[in-house]
Every structure is written in structure tokens, then in C-alpha cells.
mmCIF file of C-alpha atoms in Angstrom:
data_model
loop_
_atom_site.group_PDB
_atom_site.id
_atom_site.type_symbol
_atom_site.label_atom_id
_atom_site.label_comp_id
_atom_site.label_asym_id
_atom_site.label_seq_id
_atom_site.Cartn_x
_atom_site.Cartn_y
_atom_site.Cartn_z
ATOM 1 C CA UNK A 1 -16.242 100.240 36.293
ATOM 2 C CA UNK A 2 -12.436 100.394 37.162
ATOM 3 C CA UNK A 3 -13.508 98.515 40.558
ATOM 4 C CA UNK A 4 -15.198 96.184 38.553
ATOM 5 C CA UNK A 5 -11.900 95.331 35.868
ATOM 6 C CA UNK A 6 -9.781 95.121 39.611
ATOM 7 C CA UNK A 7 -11.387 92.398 40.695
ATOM 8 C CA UNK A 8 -11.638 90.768 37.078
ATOM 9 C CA UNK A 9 -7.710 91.507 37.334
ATOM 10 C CA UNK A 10 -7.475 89.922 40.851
ATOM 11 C CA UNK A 11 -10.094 86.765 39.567
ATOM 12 C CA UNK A 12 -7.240 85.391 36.433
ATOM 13 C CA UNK A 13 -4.251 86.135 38.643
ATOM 14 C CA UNK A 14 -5.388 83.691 40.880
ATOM 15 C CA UNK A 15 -6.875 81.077 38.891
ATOM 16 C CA UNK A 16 -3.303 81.221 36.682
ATOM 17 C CA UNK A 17 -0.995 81.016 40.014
ATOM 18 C CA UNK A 18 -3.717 78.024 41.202
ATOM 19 C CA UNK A 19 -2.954 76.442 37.566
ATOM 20 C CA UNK A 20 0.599 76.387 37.984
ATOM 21 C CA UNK A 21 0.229 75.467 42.244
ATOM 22 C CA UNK A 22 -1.101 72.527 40.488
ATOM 23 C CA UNK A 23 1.067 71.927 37.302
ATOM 24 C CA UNK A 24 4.046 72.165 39.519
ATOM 25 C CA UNK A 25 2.453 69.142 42.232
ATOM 26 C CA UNK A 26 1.766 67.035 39.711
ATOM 27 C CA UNK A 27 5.371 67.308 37.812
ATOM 28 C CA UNK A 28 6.978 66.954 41.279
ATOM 29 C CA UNK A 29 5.320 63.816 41.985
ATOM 30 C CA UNK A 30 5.994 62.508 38.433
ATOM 31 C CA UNK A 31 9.403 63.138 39.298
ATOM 32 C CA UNK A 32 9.212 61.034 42.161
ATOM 33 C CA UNK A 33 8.001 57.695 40.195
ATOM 34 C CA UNK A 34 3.712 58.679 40.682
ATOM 35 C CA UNK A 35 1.666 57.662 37.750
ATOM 36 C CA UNK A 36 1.867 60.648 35.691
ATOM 37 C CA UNK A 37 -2.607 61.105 35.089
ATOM 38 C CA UNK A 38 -2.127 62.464 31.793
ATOM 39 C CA UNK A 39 -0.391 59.163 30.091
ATOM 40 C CA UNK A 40 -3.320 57.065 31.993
ATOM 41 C CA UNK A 41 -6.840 56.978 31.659
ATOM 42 C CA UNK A 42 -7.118 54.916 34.857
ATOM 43 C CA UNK A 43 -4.530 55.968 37.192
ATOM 44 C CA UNK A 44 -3.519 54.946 40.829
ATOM 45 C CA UNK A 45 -5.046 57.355 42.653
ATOM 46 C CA UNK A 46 -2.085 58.724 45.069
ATOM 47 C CA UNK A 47 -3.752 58.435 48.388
ATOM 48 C CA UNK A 48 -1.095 59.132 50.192
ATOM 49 C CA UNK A 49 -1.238 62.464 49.117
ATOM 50 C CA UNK A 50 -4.798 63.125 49.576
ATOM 51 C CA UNK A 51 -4.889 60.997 53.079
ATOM 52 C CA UNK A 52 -1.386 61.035 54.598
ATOM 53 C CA UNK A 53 1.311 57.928 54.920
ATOM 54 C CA UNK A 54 -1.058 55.470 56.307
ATOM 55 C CA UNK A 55 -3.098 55.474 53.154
ATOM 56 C CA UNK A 56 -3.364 52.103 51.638
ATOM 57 C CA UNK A 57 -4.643 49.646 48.309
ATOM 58 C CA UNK A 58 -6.648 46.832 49.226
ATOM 59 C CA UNK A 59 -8.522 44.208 47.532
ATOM 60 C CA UNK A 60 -10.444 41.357 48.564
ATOM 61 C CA UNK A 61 -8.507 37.704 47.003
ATOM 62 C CA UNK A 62 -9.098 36.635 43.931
ATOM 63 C CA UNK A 63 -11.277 33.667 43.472
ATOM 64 C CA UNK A 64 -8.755 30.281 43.345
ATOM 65 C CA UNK A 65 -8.957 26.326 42.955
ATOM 66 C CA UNK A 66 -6.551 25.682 45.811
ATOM 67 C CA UNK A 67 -7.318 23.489 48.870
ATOM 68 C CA UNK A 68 -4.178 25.228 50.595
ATOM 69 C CA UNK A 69 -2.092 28.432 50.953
ATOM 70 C CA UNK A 70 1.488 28.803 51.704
ATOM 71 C CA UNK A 71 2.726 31.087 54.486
ATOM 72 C CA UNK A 72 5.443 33.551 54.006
ATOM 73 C CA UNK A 73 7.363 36.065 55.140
ATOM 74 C CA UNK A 74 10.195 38.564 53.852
ATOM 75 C CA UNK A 75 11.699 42.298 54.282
ATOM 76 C CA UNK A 76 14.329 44.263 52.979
ATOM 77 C CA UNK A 77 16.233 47.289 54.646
ATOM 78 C CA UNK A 78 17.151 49.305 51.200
ATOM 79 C CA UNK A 79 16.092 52.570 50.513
ATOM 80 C CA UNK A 80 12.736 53.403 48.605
ATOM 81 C CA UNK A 81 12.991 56.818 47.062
ATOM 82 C CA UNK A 82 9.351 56.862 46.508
ATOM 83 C CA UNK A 83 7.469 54.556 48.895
ATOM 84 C CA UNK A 84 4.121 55.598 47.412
ATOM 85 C CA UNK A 85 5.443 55.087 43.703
ATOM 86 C CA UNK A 86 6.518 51.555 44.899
ATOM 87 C CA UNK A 87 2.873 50.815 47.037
ATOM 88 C CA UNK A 88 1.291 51.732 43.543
ATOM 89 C CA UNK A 89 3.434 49.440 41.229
ATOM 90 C CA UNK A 90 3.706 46.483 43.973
ATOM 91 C CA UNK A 91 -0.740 46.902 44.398
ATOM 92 C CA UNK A 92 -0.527 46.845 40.210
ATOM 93 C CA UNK A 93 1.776 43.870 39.871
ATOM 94 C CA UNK A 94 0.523 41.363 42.213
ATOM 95 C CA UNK A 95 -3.350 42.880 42.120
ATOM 96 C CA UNK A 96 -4.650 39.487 39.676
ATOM 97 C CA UNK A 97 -2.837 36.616 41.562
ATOM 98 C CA UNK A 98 -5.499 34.160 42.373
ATOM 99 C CA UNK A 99 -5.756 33.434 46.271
ATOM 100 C CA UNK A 100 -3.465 35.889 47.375
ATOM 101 C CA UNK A 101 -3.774 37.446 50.488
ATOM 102 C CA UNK A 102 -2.035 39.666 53.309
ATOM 103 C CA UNK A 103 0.321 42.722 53.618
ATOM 104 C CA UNK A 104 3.007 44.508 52.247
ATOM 105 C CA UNK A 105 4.451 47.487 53.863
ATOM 106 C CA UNK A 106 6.264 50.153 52.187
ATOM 107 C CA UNK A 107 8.695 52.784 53.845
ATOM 108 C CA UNK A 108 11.404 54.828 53.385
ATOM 109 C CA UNK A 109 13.756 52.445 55.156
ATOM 110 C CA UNK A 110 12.774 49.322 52.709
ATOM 111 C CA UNK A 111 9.748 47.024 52.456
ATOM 112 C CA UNK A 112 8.215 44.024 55.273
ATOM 113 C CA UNK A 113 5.268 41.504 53.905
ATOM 114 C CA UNK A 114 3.477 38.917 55.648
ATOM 115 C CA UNK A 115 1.498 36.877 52.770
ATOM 116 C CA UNK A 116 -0.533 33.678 51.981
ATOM 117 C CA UNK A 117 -0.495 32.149 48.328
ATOM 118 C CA UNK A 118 -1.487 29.490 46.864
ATOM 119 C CA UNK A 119 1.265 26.939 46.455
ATOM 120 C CA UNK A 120 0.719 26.898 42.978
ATOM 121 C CA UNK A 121 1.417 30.045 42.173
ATOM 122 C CA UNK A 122 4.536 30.929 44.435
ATOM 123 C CA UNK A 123 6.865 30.479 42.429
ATOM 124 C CA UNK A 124 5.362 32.820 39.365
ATOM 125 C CA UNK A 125 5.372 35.497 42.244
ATOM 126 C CA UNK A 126 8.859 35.387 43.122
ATOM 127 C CA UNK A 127 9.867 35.057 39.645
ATOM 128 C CA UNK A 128 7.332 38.379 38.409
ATOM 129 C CA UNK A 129 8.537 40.531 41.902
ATOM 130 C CA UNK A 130 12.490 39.952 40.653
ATOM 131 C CA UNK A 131 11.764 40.628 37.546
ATOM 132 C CA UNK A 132 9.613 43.723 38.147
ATOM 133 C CA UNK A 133 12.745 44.720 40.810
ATOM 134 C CA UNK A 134 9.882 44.752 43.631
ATOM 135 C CA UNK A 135 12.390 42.688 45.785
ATOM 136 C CA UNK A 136 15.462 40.581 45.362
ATOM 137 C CA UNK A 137 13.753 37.167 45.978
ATOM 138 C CA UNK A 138 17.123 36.254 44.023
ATOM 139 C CA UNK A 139 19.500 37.411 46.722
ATOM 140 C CA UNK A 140 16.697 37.568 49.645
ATOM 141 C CA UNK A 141 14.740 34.060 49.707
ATOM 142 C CA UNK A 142 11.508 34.373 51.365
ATOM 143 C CA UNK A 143 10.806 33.027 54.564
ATOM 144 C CA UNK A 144 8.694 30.328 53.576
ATOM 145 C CA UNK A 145 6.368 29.009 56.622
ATOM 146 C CA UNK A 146 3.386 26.640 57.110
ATOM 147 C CA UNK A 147 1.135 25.309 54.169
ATOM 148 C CA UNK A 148 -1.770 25.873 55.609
ATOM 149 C CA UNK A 149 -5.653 24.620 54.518
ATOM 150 C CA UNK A 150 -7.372 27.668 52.733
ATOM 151 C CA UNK A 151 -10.340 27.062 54.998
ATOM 152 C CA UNK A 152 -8.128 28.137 57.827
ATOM 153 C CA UNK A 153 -8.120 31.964 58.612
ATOM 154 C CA UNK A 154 -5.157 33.632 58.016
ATOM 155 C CA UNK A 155 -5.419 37.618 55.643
ATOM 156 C CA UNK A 156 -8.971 38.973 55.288
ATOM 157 C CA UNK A 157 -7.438 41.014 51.905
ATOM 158 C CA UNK A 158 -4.426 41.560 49.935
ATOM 159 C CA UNK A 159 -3.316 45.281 51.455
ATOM 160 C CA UNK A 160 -0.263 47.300 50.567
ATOM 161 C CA UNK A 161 0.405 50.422 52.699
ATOM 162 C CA UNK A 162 2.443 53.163 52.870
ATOM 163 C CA UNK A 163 3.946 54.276 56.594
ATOM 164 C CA UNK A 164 6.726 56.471 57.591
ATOM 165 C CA UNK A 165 8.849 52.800 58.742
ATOM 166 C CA UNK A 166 8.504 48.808 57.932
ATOM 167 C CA UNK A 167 9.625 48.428 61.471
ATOM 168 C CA UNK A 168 9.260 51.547 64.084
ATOM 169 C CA UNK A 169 11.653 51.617 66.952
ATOM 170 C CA UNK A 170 11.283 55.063 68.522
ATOM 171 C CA UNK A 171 15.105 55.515 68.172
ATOM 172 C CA UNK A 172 16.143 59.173 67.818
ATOM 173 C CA UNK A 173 17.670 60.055 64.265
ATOM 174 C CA UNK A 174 21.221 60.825 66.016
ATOM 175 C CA UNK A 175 21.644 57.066 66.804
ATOM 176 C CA UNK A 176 21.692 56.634 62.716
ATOM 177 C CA UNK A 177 22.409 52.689 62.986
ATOM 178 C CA UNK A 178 23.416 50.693 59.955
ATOM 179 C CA UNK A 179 20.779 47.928 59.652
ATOM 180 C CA UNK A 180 22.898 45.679 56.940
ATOM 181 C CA UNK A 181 25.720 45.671 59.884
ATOM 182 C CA UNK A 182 23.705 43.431 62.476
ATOM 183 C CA UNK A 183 25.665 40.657 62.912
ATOM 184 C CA UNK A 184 25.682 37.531 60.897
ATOM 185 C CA UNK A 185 22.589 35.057 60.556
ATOM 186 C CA UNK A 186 22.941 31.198 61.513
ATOM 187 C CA UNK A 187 20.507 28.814 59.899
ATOM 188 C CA UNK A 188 18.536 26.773 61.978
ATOM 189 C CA UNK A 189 20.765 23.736 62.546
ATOM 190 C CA UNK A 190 23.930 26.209 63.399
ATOM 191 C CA UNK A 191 21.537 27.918 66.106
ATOM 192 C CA UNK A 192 20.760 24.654 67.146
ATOM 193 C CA UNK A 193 24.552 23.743 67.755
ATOM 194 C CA UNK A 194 25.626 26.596 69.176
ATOM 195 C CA UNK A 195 22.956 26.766 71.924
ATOM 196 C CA UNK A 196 23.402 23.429 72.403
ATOM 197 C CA UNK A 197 27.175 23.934 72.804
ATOM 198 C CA UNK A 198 29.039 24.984 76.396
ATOM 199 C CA UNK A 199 29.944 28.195 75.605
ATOM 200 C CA UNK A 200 29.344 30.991 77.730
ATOM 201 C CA UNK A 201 26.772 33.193 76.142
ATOM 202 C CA UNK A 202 23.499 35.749 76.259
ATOM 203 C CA UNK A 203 20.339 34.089 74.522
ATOM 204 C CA UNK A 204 17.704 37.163 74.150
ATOM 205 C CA UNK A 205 14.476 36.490 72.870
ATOM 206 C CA UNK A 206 13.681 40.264 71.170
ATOM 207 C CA UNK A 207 9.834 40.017 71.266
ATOM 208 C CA UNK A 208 7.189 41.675 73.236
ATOM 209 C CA UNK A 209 6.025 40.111 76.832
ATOM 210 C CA UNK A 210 3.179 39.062 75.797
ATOM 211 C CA UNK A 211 4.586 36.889 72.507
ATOM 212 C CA UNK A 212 7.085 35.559 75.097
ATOM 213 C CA UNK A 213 4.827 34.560 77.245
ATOM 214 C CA UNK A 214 3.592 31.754 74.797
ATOM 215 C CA UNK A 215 6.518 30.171 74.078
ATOM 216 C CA UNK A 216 10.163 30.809 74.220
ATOM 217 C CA UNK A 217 13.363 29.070 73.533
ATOM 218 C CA UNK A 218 15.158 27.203 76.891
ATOM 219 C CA UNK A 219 17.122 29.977 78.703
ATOM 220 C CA UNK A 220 16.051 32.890 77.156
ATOM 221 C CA UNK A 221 16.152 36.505 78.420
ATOM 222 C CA UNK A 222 13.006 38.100 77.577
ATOM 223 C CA UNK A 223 13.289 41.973 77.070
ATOM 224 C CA UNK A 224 9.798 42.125 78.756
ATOM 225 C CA UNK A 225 8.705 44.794 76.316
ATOM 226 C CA UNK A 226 4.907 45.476 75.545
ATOM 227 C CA UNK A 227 6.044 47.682 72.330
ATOM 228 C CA UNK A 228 9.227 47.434 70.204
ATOM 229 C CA UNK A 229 10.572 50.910 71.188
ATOM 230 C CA UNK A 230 11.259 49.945 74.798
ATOM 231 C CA UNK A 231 13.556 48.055 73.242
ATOM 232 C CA UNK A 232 16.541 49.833 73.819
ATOM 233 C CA UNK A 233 16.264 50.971 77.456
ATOM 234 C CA UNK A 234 15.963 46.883 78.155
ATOM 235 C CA UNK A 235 18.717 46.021 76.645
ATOM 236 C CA UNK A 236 20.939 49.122 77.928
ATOM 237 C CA UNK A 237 20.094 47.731 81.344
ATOM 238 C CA UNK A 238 20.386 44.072 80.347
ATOM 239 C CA UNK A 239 24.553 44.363 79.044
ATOM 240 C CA UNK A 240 25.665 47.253 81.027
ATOM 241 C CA UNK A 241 28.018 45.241 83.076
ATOM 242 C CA UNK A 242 28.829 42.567 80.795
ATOM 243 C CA UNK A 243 32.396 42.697 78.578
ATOM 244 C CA UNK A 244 32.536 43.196 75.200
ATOM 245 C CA UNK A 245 33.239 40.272 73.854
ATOM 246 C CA UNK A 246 30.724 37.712 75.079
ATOM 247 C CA UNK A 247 28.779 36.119 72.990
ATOM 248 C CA UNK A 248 25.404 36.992 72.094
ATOM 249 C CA UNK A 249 22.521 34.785 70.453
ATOM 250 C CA UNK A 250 18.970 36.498 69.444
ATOM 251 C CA UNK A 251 16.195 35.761 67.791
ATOM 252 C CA UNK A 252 12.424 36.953 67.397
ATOM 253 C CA UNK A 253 9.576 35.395 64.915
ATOM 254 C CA UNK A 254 10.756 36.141 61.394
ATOM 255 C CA UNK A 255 13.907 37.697 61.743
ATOM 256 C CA UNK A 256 13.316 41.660 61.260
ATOM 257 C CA UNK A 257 13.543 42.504 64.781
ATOM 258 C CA UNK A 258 16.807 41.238 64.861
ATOM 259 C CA UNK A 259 17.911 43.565 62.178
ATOM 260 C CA UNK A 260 17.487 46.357 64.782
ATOM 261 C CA UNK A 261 18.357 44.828 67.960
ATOM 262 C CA UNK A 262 21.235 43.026 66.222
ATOM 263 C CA UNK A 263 22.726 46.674 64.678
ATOM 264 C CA UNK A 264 22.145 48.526 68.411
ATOM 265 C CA UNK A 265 24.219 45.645 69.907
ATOM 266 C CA UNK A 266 27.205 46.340 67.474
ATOM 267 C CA UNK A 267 27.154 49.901 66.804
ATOM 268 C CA UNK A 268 25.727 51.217 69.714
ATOM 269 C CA UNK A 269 26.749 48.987 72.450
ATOM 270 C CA UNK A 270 30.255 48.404 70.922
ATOM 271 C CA UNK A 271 29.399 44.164 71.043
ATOM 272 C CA UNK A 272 31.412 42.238 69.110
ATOM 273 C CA UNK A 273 30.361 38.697 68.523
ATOM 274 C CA UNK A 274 26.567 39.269 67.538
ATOM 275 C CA UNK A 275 24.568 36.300 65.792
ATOM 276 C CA UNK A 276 20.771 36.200 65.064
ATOM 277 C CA UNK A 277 18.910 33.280 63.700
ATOM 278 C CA UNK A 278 18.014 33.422 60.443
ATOM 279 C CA UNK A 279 14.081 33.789 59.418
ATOM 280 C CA UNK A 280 13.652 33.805 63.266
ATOM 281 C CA UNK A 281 11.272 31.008 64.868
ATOM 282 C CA UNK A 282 9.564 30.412 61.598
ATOM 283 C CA UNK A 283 11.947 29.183 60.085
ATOM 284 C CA UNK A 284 13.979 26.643 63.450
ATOM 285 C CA UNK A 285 10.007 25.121 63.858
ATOM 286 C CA UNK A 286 9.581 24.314 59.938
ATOM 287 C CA UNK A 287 13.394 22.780 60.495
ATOM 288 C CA UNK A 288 12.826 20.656 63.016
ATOM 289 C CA UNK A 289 9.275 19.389 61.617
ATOM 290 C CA UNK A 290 11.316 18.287 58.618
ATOM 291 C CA UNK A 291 14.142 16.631 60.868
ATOM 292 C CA UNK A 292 12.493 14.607 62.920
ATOM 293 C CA UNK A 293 15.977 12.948 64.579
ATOM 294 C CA UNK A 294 16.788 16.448 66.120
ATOM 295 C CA UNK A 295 15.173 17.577 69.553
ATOM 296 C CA UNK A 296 13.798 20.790 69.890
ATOM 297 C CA UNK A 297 14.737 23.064 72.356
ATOM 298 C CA UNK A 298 12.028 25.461 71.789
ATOM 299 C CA UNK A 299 9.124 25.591 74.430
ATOM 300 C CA UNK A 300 5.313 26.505 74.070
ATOM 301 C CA UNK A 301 3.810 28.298 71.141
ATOM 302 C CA UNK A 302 5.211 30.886 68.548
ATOM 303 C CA UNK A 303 3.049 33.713 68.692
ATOM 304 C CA UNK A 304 1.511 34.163 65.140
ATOM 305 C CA UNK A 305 0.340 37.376 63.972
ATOM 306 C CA UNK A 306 -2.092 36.628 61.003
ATOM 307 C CA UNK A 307 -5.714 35.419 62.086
ATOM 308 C CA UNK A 308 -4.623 31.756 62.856
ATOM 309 C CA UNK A 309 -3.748 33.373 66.298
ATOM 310 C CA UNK A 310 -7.361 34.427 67.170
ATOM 311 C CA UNK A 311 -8.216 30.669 65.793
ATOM 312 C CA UNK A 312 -6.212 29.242 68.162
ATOM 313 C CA UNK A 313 -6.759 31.459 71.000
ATOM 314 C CA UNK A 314 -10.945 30.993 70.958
ATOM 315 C CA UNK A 315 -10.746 27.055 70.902
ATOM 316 C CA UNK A 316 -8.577 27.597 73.957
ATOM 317 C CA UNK A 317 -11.290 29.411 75.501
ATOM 318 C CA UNK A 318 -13.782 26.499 74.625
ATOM 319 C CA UNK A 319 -11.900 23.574 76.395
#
């Protein structure tokens, strides 16, 4: 009998410590900006903390009248306090836009989407993502790229995801760059004129090999990377021996590598005239397709990572 009131004991000490093991999780992630479950009936489900930082919200698009979709791109390097709390309430906001299709990455370190929309409904998206304060389309324009027919592959499903960096570089927390101090961006016709210009400067194109390999602009230093993170070791190598002061140009699709490569250039390696083009490749190709009177000095293809790509590349194979 006393054995048996033990383990009675033993039994409602641990099912009131599990109680409050749970209690306390679910105030601590309320805390953080989670849907709290007991002011919901149909909550977000936190799957980031049931399946780690790669867990994601997906959704086939929403049935749409359009003919076309309209490419584009943007990212922000601010903080996000709670980059699941902002997955859920970006998934929730933009969930019922007809048509709309591709990712959105959320990290501590800020926020990267590659999207297609229809045309008609762009501009209610920027205006509902400011207003919501999901991004500062108001101070950050989007990088707006091809319209595109909707026939023509490009997302499979609207996904937003969680992961532990918008942009990984493999750089050790000691280096602890600045990412809004990268140097300033030119817009397409000022990259135009200065590479056009005589002045003595660097021109490095800060994608992979294998996106380099397809097209590239006229006298550009490839890093010759097959990942991001080799990044650094390239261009270590590249500028040991040049001075300070000379004049560097760089560029990559849409402009976020830049951030990076731009910030180890003047922190880092102590460079002091740093410029990057603005919305990267993207955005100098849409230019000169509207300015018909200016000559491009970009050769080959820019390397597209939505499923237009793998169009292209199997009607290659078939010539």
C-alpha cells in the first residue's frame, strides 16, 4: 500500500512538471511573435519547431485570369527577431493572391524572395506587404524583371521557408561584416558609363563558374567559385597585391551577392572605392531592352534560377 501511494506520488509530480515543460514553451514562443493556439482555433502550425529551420508553408497558386506573370526579385539585410513568426504572417498575408508563385526566405539576417505575379495584382502586393511591415517596398523597390507568358514555367508553388541565413557564406562569426556598408549601388546607365569609361579598374563578376560560364559582362574576372562560400579565399587571392584605392566594379544576378562581397571588400580588405550594380544583371538587361540606342556590353546568357532555366536548357539539347 505505501509502495503503491509512491508511485501515485511519483505519477502527478510528473504529469504537473510536464504541464508546466509545456505551459512555459508555449508562453516563450508567444513571446517571440508565434500564434498564441489558445486565441486561434486554426493556428499556424510552428513547424519549425516540430521539424527544425528548414521547415516551410507551401501552397499550390491560386487559380487566375492572367495570360502573363511578372518576374521579381527583392531582399532585405535587417534583423528578424522571430524568423518563424514572420514565415507564418508573410504565408498568411500573401496565401489568397491569385497566380502567385515562388519563394520567400526568412532568416535571422533579413528576408530574400524570388516571385512571379500576375501583373495585375503587383501593385496590391507591394502596397498590402508595406502596409503589413513585411518589407519596405517603400524604401526598397523590387527588382522588377521579365513579364513573362503564364504558360511558361517559372515557380511550381508559392513557398515561404525558414533557414538559419537568406544568403550563406561560410564566413566565421569573428569576421562580423556590416552588410548595409557595401559600397554604393549605380543604376544601370551609371554602370554602363563607368565601364565604358578609361579608368583603371577591377570588374568582378561574383557568381558561381558555372553561371559565368553562360554569359558574362566584357572583361570580367570570374571568382571561379562552384559555391558562394569559396568566395572569400578567391577574392583574398584575387586583390592581395593590388593598392587600396583602385577602383572596383561588381555585380552578380540580382544584386544580393554583392551585399556580401561588396562589405568583405570594404571592411575586410580595407578597399576604398567599392561600387556594385544595382538589382544586378536583371535589372542592366531589362535597361537596355527598353533603350534600344545604347549597346550592350554584356555577353551570352544570364543564368536564371526559376524553371525558365531548365526550359531553355532542354530545347538546347533538341537542336
Amino acid at each position: 500500500e505505501q509502495l503503491s501511494l509512491i508511485f501515485l506520488y511519483i505519477s502527478c509530480w510528473c504529469i504537473a512538471n510536464s504541464h508546466s515543460f509545456i505551459i512555459h514553451h508555449l508562453t516563450k514562443s508567444s513571446r517571440c511573435g508565434v500564434s498564441k493556439i489558445c486565441d486561434n482555433l486554426n493556428p499556424i502550425i510552428d513547424t519549425e519547431f516540430i521539424s527544425g529551420t528548414s521547415a516551410i508553408l507551401s501552397q499550390k497558386p491560386i487559380g487566375t485570369n492572367s495570360t502573363t506573370l511578372q518576374m521579381l526579385s527583392f531582399y532585405c539585410f535587417k534583423p528578424v527577431m522571430c524568423p518563424t513568426s514572420c514565415r507564418d504572417m508573410w504565408f498568411n498575408s500573401i496565401k489568397d493572391i491569385p497566380g502567385l508563385r515562388g519563394s520567400v526566405y526568412v532568416a535571422s539576417e533579413g528576408i530574400n524572395a524570388q516571385m512571379a505575379i500576375p501583373p495585375e495584382h503587383l501593385d496590391d502586393f507591394l502596397h498590402h506587404c508595406s502596409n503589413k511591415t513585411l518589407f519596405p517596398f517603400d524604401k526598397i523597390p523590387p527588382n522588377l524583371g521579365d513579364t513573362v507568358s503564364i504558360k511558361i514555367p517559372t515557380f511550381d508553388k508559392l513557398i515561404v521557408r525558414v533557414r538559419d541565413f537568406v544568403l550563406r557564406d561560410g564566413l566565421s562569426q569573428e569576421t562580423n561584416l556590416n552588410w548595409e556598408e557595401a559600397g554604393p549601388e549605380l543604376e544601370a546607365q551609371e554602370w554602363q558609363r563607368g565601364l565604358n569609361s578609361n579608368e583603371d579598374r577591377v570588374l568582378i563578376d561574383c557568381r558561381n563558374l558555372y553561371e559565368s560560364a553562360k554569359g558574362t559582362f566584357q572583361d570580367a574576372l570570374p571568382l571561379g567559385t562552384d559555391t558562394f562560400k569559396e568566395s572569400w579565399d578567391r577574392l583574398d587571392l584575387l586583390t592581395k597585391d593590388l593598392p587600396r584605392n583602385k577602383p572596383f566594379y561588381i555585380f552578380c544576378t540580382g544584386g544580393i551577392r554583392c551585399v556580401k562581397v561588396g562589405a568583405y571588400l570594404k571592411q575586410k580588405l580595407k578597399f576604398e572605392n567599392v561600387s556594385r550594380l544595382k538589382h544586378g544583371i536583371i535589372s542592366y538587361q531589362k535597361w537596355v531592352s527598353e533603350n534600344p540606342d545604347e549597346v550592350s556590353i554584356w555577353q551570352g546568357e544570364n543564368f536564371l534560377f526559376d524553371k525558365r532555366r531548365l526550359e531553355r536548357e532542354e530545347k538546347d539539347e533538341l537542336k
